[in-house]
Coordinates of N, CA and C in Angstrom, one line a residue:
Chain A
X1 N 11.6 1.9 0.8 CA 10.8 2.3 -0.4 C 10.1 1.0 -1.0
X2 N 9.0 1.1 -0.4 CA 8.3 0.0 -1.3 C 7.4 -0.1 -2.3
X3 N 7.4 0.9 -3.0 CA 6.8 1.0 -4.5 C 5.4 1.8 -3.9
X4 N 4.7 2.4 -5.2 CA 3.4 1.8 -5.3 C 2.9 0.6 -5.2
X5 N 1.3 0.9 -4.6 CA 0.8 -0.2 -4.3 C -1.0 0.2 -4.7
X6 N -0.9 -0.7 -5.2 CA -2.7 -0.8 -6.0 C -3.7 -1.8 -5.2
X7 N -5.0 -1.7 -4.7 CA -5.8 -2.7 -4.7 C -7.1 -2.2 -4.6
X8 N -8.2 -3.5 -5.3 CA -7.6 -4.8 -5.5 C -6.7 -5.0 -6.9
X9 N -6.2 -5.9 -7.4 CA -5.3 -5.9 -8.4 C -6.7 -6.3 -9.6
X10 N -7.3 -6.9 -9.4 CA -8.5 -7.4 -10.3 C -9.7 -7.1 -10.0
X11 N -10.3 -6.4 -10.2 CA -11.9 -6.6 -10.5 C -13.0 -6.5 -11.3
X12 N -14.3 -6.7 -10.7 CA -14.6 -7.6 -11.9 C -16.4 -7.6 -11.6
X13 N -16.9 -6.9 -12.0 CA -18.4 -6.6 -11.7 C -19.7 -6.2 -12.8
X14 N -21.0 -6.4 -11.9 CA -21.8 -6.3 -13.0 C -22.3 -4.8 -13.2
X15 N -22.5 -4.7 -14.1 CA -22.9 -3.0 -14.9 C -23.7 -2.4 -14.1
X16 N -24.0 -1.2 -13.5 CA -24.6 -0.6 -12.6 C -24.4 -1.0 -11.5
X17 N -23.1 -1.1 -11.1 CA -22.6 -1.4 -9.9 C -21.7 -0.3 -9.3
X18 N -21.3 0.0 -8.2 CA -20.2 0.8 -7.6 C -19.4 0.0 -7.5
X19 N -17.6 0.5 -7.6 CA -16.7 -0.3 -7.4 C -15.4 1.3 -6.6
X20 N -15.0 0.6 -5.9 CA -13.8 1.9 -5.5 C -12.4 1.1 -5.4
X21 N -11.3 1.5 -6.1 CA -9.9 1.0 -6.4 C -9.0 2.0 -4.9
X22 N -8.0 1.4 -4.3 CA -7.2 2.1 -3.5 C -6.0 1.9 -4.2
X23 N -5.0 3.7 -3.8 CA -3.5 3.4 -4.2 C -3.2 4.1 -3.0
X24 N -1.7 3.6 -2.7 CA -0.9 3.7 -1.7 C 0.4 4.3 -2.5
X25 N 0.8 5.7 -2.3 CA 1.8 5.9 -2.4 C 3.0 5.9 -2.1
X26 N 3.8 6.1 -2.5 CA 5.4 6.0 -2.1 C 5.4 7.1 -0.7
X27 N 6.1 6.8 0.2 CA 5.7 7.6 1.1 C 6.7 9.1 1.2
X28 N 5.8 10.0 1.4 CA 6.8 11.4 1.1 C 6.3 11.9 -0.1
X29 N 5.4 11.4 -0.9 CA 5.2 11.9 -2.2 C 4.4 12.3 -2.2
X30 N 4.1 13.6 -2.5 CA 3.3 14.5 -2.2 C 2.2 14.9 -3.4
X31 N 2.9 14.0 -4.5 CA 2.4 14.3 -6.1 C 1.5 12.6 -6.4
X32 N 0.4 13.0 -6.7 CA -0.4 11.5 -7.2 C -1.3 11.6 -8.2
X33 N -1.1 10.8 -9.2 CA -1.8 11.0 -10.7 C -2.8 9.2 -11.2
X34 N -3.8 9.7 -11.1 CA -4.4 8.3 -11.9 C -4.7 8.7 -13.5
X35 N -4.5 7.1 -14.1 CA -4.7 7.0 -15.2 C -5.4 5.9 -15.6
X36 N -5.7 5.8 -16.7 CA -6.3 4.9 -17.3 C -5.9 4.4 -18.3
X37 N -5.5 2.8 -18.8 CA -5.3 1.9 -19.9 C -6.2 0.9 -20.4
X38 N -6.7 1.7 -21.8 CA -7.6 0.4 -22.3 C -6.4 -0.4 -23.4
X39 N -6.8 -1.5 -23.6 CA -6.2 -2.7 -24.3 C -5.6 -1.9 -26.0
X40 N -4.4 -2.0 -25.5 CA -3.2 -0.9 -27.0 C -3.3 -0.1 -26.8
X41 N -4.1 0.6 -25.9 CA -3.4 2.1 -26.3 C -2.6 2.3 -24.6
X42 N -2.0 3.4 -25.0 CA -1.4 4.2 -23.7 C -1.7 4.6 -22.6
X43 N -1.2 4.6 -21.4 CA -2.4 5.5 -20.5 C -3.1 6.9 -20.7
X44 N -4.0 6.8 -20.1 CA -4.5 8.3 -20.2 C -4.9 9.3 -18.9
X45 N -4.8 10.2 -19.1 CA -4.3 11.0 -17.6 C -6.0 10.9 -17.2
X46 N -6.1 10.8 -15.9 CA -7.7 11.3 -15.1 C -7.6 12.1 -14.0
X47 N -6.6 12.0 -13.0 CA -6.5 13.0 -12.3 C -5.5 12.9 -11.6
X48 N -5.3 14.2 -10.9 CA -4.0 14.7 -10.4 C -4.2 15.5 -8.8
X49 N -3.7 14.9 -7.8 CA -3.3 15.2 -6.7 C -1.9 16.2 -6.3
X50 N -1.8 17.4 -5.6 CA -0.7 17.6 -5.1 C -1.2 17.6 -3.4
X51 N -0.7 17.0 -2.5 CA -1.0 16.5 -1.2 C -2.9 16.4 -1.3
X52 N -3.2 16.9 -0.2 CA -4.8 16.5 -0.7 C -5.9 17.0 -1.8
X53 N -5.5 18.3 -2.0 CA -5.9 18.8 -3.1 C -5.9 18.3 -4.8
X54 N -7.3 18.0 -4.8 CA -7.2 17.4 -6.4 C -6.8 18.6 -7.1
X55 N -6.1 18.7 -8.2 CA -5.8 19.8 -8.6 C -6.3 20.1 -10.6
X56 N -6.2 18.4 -10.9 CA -6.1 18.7 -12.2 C -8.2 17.5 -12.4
X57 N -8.3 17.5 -13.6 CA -9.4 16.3 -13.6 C -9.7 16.4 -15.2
X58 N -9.1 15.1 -15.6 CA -9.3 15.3 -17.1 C -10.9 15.6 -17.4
X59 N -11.2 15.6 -19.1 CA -12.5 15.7 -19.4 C -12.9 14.3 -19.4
X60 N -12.2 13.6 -19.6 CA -12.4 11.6 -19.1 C -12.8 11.6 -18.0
X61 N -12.7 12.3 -16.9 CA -13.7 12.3 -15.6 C -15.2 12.6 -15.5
X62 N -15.9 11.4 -16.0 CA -17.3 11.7 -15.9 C -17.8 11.8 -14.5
X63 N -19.1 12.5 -14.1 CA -19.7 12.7 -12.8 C -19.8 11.3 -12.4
X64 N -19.7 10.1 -13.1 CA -19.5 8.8 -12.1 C -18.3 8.7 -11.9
X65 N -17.5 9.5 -11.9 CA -16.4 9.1 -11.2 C -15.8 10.4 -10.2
X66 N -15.2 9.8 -8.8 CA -14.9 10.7 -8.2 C -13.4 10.2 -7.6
X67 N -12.4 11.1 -7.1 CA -11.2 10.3 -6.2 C -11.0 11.3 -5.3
X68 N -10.5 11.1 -4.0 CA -10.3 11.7 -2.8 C -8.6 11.3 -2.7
X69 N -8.3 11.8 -2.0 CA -6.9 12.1 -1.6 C -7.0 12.8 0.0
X70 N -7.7 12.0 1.3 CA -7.7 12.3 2.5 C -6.4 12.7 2.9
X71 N -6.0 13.7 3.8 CA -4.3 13.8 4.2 C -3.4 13.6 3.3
X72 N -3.6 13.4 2.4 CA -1.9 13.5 1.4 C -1.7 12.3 1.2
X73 N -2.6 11.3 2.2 CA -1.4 9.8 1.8 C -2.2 9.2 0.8
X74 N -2.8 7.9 1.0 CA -3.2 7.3 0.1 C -4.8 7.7 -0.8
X75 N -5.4 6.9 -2.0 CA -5.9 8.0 -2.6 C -7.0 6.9 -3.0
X76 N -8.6 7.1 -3.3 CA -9.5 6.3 -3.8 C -10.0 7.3 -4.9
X77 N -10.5 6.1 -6.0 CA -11.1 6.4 -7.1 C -12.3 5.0 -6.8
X78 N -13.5 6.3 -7.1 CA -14.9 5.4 -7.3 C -15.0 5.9 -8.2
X79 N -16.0 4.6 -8.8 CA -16.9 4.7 -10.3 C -18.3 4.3 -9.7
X80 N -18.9 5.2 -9.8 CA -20.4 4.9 -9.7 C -21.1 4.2 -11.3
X81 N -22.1 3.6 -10.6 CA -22.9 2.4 -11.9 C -22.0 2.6 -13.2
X82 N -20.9 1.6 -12.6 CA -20.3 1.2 -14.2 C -20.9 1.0 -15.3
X83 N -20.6 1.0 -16.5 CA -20.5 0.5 -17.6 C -19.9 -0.2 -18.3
X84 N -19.9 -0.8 -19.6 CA -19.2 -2.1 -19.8 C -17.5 -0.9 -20.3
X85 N -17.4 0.5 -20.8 CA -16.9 0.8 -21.4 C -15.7 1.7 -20.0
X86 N -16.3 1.5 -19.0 CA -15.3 1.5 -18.1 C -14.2 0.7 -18.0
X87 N -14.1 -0.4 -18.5 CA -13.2 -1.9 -18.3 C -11.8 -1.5 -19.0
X88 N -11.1 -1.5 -17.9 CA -9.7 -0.4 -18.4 C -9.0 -1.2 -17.2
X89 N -7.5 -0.9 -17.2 CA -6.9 -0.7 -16.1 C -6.5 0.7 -15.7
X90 N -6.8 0.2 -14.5 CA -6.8 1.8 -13.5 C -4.8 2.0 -12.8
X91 N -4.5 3.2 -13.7 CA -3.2 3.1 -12.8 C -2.9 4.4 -12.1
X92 N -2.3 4.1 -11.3 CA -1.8 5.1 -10.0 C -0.4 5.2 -10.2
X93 N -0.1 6.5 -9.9 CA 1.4 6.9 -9.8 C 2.1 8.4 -9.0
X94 N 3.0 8.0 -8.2 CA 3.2 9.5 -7.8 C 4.7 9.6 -8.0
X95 N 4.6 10.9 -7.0 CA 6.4 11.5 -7.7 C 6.5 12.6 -6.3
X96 N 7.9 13.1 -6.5 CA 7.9 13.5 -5.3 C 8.1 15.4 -5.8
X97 N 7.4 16.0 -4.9 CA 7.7 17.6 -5.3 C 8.6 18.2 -6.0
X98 N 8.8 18.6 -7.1 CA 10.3 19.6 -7.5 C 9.5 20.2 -9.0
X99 N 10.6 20.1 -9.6 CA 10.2 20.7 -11.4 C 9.1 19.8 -11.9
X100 N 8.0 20.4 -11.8 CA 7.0 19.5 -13.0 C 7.9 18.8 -14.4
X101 N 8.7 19.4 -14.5 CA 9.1 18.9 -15.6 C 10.3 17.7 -16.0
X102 N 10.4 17.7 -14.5 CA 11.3 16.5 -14.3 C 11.7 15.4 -13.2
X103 N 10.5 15.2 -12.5 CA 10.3 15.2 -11.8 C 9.6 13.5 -12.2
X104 N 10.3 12.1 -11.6 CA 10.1 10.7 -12.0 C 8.5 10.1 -11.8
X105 N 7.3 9.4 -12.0 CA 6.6 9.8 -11.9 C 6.6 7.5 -11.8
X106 N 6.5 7.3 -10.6 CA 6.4 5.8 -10.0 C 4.9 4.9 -9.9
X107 N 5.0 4.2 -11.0 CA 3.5 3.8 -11.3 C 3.4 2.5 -10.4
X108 N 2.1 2.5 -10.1 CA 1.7 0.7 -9.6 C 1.3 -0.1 -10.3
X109 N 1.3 -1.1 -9.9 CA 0.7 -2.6 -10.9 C -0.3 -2.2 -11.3
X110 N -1.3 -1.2 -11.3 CA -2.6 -1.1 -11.8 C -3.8 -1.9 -11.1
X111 N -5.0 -1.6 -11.3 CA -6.6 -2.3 -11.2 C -6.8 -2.9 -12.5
X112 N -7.1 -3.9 -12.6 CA -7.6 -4.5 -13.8 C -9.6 -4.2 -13.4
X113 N -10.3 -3.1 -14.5 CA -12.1 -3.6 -13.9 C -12.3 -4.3 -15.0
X114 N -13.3 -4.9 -15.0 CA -14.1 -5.7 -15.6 C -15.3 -5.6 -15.0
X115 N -16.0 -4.8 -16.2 CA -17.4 -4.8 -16.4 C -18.7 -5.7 -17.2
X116 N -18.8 -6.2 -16.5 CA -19.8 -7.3 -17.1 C -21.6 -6.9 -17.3
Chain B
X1 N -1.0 20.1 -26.1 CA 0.3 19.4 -25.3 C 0.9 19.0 -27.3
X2 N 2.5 19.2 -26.9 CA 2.9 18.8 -28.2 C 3.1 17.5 -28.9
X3 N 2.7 16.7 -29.3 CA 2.9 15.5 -30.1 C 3.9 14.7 -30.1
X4 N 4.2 13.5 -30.4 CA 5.3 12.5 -30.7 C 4.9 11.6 -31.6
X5 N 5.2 11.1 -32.6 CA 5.6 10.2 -33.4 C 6.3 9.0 -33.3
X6 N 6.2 8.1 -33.2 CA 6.6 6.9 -33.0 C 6.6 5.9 -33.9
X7 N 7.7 4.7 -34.3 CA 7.0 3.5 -35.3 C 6.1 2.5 -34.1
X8 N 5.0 1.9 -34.9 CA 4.2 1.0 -33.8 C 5.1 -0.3 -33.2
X9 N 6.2 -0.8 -34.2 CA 6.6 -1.9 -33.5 C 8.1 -2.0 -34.1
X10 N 9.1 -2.5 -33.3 CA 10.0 -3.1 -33.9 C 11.1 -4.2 -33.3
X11 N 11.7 -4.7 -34.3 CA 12.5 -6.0 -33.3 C 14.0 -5.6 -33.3
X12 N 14.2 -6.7 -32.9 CA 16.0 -6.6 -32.4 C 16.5 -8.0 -31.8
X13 N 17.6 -8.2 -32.1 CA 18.2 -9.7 -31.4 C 18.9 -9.1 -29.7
X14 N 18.7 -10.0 -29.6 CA 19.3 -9.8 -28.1 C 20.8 -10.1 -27.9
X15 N 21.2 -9.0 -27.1 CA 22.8 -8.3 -26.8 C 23.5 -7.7 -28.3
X16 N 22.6 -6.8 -29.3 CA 22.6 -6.0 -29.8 C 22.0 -4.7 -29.4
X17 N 22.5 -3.6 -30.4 CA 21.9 -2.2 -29.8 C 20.4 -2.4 -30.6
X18 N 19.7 -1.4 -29.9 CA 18.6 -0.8 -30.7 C 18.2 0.3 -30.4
X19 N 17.9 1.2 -31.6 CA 17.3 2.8 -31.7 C 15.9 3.1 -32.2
X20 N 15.6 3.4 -30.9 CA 13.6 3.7 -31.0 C 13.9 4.9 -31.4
X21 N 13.3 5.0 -32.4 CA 13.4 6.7 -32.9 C 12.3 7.5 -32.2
X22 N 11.9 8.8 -32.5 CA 10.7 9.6 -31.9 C 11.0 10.9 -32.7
X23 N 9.9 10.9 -33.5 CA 9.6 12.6 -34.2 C 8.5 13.8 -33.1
X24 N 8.9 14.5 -33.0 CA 8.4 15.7 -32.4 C 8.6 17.3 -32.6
X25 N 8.3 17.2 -34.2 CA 8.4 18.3 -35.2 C 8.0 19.5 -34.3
X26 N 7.0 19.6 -33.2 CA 6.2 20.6 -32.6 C 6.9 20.8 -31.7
X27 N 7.9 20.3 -31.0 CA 8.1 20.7 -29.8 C 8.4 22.2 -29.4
X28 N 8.2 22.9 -27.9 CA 8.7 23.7 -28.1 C 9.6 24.1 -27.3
X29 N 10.5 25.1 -27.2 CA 11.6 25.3 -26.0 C 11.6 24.7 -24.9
X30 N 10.5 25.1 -24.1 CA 10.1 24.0 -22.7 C 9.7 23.6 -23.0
X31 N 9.5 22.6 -24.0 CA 9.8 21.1 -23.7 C 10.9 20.1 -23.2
X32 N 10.5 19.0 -22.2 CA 11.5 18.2 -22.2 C 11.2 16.4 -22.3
X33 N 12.0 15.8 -23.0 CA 11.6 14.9 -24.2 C 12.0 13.4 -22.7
X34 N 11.0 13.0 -22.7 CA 11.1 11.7 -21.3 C 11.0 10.4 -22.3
X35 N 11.1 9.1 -21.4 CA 10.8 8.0 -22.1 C 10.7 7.3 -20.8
X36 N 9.6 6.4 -20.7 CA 8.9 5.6 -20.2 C 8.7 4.3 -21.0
X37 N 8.8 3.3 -20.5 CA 8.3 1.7 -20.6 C 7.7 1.1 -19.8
X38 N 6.7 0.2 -20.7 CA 6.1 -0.6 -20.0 C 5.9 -2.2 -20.5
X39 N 6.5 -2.9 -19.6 CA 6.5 -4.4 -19.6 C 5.3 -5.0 -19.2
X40 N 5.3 -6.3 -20.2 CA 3.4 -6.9 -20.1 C 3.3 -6.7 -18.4
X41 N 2.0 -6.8 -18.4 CA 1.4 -6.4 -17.3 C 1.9 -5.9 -16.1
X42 N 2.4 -4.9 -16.0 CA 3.2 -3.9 -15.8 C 2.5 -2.6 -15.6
X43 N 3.1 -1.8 -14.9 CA 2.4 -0.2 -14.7 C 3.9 0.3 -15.9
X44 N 4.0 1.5 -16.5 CA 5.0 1.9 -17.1 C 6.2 2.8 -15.7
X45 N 7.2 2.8 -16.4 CA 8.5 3.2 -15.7 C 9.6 4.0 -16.4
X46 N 10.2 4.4 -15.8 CA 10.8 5.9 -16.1 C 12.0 5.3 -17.0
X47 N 12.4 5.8 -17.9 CA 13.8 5.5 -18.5 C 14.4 6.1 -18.7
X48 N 14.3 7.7 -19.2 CA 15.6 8.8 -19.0 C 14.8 10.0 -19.5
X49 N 15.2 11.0 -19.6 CA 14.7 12.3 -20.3 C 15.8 13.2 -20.3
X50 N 15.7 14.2 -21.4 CA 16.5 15.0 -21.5 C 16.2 16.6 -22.1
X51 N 16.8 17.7 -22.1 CA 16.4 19.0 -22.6 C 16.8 19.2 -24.2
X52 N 18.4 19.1 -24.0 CA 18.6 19.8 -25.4 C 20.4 18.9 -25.6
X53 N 21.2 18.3 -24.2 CA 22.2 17.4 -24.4 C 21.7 16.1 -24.8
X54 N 22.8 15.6 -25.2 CA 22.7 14.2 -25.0 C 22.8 13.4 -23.6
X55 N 21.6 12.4 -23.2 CA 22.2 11.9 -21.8 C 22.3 10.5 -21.7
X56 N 22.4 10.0 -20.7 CA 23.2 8.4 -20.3 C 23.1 8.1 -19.2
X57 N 22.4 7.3 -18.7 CA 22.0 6.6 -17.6 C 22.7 4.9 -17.5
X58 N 22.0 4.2 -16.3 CA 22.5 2.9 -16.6 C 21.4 2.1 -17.4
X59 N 20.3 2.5 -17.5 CA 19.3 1.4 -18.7 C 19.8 1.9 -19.9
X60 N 19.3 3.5 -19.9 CA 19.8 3.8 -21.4 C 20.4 5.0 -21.8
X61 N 20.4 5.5 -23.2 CA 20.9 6.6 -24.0 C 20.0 7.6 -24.5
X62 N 19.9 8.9 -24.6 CA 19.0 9.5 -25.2 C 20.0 10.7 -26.1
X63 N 19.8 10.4 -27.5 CA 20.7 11.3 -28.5 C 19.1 12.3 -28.8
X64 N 19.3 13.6 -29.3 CA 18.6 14.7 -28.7 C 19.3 15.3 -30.2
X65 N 18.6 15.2 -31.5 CA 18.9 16.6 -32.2 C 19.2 17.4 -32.3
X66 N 20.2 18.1 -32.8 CA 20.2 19.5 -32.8 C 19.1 20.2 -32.8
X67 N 18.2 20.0 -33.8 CA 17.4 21.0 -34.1 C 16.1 20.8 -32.8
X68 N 16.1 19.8 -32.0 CA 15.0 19.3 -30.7 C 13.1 18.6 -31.9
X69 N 13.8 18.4 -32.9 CA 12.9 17.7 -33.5 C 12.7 16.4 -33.7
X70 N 13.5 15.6 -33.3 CA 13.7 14.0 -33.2 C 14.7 14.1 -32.6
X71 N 14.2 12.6 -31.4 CA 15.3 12.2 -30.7 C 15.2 10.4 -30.8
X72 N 16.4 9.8 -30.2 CA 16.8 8.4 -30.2 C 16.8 8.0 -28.9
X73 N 16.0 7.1 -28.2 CA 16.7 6.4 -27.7 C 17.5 5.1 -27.5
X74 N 18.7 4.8 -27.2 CA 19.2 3.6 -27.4 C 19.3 3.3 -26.3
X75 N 19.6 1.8 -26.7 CA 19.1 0.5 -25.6 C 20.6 -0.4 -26.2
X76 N 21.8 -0.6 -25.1 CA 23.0 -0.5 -25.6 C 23.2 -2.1 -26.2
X77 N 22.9 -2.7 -24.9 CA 22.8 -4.6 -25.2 C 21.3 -4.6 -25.1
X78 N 20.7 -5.3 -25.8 CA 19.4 -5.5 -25.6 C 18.7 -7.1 -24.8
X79 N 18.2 -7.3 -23.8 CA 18.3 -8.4 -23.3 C 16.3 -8.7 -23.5
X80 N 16.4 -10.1 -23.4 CA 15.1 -10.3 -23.3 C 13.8 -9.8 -22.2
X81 N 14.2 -9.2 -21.3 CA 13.6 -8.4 -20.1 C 13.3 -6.6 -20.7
X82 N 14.5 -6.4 -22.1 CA 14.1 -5.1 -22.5 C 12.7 -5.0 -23.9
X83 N 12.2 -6.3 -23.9 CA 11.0 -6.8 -24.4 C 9.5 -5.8 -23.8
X84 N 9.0 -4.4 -24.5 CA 8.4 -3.4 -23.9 C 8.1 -2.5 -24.8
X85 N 6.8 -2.0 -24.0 CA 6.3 -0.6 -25.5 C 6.8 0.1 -24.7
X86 N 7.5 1.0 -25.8 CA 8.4 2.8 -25.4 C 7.8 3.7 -25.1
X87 N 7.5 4.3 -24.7 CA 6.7 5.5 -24.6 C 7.6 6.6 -24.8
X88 N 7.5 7.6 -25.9 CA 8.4 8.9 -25.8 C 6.9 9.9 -25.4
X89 N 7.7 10.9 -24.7 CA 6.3 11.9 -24.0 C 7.2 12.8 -24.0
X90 N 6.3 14.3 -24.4 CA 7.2 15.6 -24.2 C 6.7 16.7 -22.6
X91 N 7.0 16.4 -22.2 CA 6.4 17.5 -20.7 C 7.0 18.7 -20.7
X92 N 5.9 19.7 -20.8 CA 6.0 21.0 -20.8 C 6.5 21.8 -19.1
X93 N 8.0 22.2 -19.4 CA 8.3 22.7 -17.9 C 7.4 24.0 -17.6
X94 N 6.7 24.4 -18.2 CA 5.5 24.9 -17.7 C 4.6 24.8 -17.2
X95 N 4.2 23.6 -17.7 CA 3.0 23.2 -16.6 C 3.3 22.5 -15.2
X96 N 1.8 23.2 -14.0 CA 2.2 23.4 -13.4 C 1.6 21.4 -12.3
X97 N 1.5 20.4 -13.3 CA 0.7 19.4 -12.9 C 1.6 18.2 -13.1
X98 N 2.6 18.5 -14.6 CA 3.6 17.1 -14.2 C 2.7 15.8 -15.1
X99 N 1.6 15.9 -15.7 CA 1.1 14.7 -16.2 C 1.3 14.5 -17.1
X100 N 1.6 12.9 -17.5 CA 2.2 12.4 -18.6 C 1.0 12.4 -20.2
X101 N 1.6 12.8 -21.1 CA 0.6 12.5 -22.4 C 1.2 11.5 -23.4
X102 N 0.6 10.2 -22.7 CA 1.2 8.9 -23.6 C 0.6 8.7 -25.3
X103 N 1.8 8.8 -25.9 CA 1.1 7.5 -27.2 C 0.4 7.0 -27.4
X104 N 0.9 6.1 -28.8 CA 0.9 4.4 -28.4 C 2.1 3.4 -28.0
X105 N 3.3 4.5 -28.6 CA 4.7 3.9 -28.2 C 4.8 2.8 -29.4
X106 N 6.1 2.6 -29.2 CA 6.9 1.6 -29.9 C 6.9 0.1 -29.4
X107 N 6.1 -0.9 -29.8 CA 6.2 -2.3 -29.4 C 7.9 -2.6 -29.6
X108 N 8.7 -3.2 -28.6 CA 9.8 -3.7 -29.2 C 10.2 -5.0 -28.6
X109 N 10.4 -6.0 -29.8 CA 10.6 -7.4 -29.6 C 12.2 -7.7 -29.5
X110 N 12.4 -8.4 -28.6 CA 13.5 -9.0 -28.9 C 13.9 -10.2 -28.8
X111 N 14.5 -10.9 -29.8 CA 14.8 -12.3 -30.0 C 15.7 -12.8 -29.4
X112 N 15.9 -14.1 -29.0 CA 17.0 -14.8 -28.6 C 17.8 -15.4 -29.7

């Protein structure tokens, strides 16, 4: 078990640019959730995978942004022509099938963007 | 999604206890009351959760109200590594998605 895994860990681009972040899940987990952290506050949910099927997509999912979940394993989030107000860290987390409600929920180091 | 209450920050000396409190006047039946931390640059990480007992793990404690309107968690020795915002989150065993609704959580310092 080797954790979540995020890349790249940093990036860092100019405004009206595309940028796409990869997460690697724990393997066997069939559950995968990105979020978003801007600077103090908490994360915030964006979307939710159960094997390939996106299932959930907050109202924070603007039409520049899109994530795939090919085969159940690992998962991409694009941002099309960023903005400066995109500049968050991007984090990834999964968990493995059972009670939504209790069910541990294994985050990665995160994407740092930076929009310039 | 039901609410939590948190203080923004607090301290503590190290290898003493400390109690992060959490109000959640709303909760409701299925609810169940989790706690998550997250260390500077860091993704956050699971710390315990519970329904309506009290429970105990090896990081920590979670004391659980009678009434399911505020809960504690404690943190038994406090070491400089337990230096982290808390996150208390209530997840609804109803829903069918499992996603966390963070705070701001509890900044907690602790001194040498």
């Amino acid at each position: 078990d080797t954790g979540v895994s995020q890349d790249p860990r940093h990036k860092i681009t100019k405004r009206g640019q595309n940028v796409t972040f990869r997460c690697d899940p724990i393997s066997e987990h069939n559950r995968l959730y990105w979020y978003r952290q801007t600077l103090g506050q908490g994360p915030e949910f964006l979307t939710y995978f159960q094997n390939e099927a996106q299932l959930e997509k907050s109202r924070l999912l603007s039409d520049r942004f899109s994530a795939e979940r090919p085969k159940g394993s690992f998962s991409t989030l694009e941002i099309q022509r960023t903005e400066q107000g995109d500049s968050a860290m991007y984090l990834c987390a999964s968990s493995r099938q059972g009670l939504a409600f209790t069910d541990t929920q294994y985050f990665g180091p995160g994407t740092r963007l930076t929009v310039l | 999604d039901a609410k939590t209450t948190q203080p923004n920050s607090m301290e503590s000396n190290e290898e003493e206890p400390v109690h992060l409190p959490c109000n959640h006047s709303t909760i409701s039946g299925t609810d169940y009351i989790h706690w998550y931390r997250q260390l500077p640059s860091q993704g956050p990480e699971y710390v315990i959760h519970g329904l309506t007992s009290n429970v105990n793990n090896r990081m920590a404690s979670l004391a659980i109200a009678e009434d399911r309107k505020s809960s504690t968690l404690i943190l038994h020795r406090a070491t400089l590594r337990d230096a982290a915002v808390y996150y208390c989150i209530l997840r609804d065993r109803g829903g069918n998605t499992g996603k966390l609704i963070f705070g701001q959580g509890t900044t907690l310092q602790v001194k040498p």
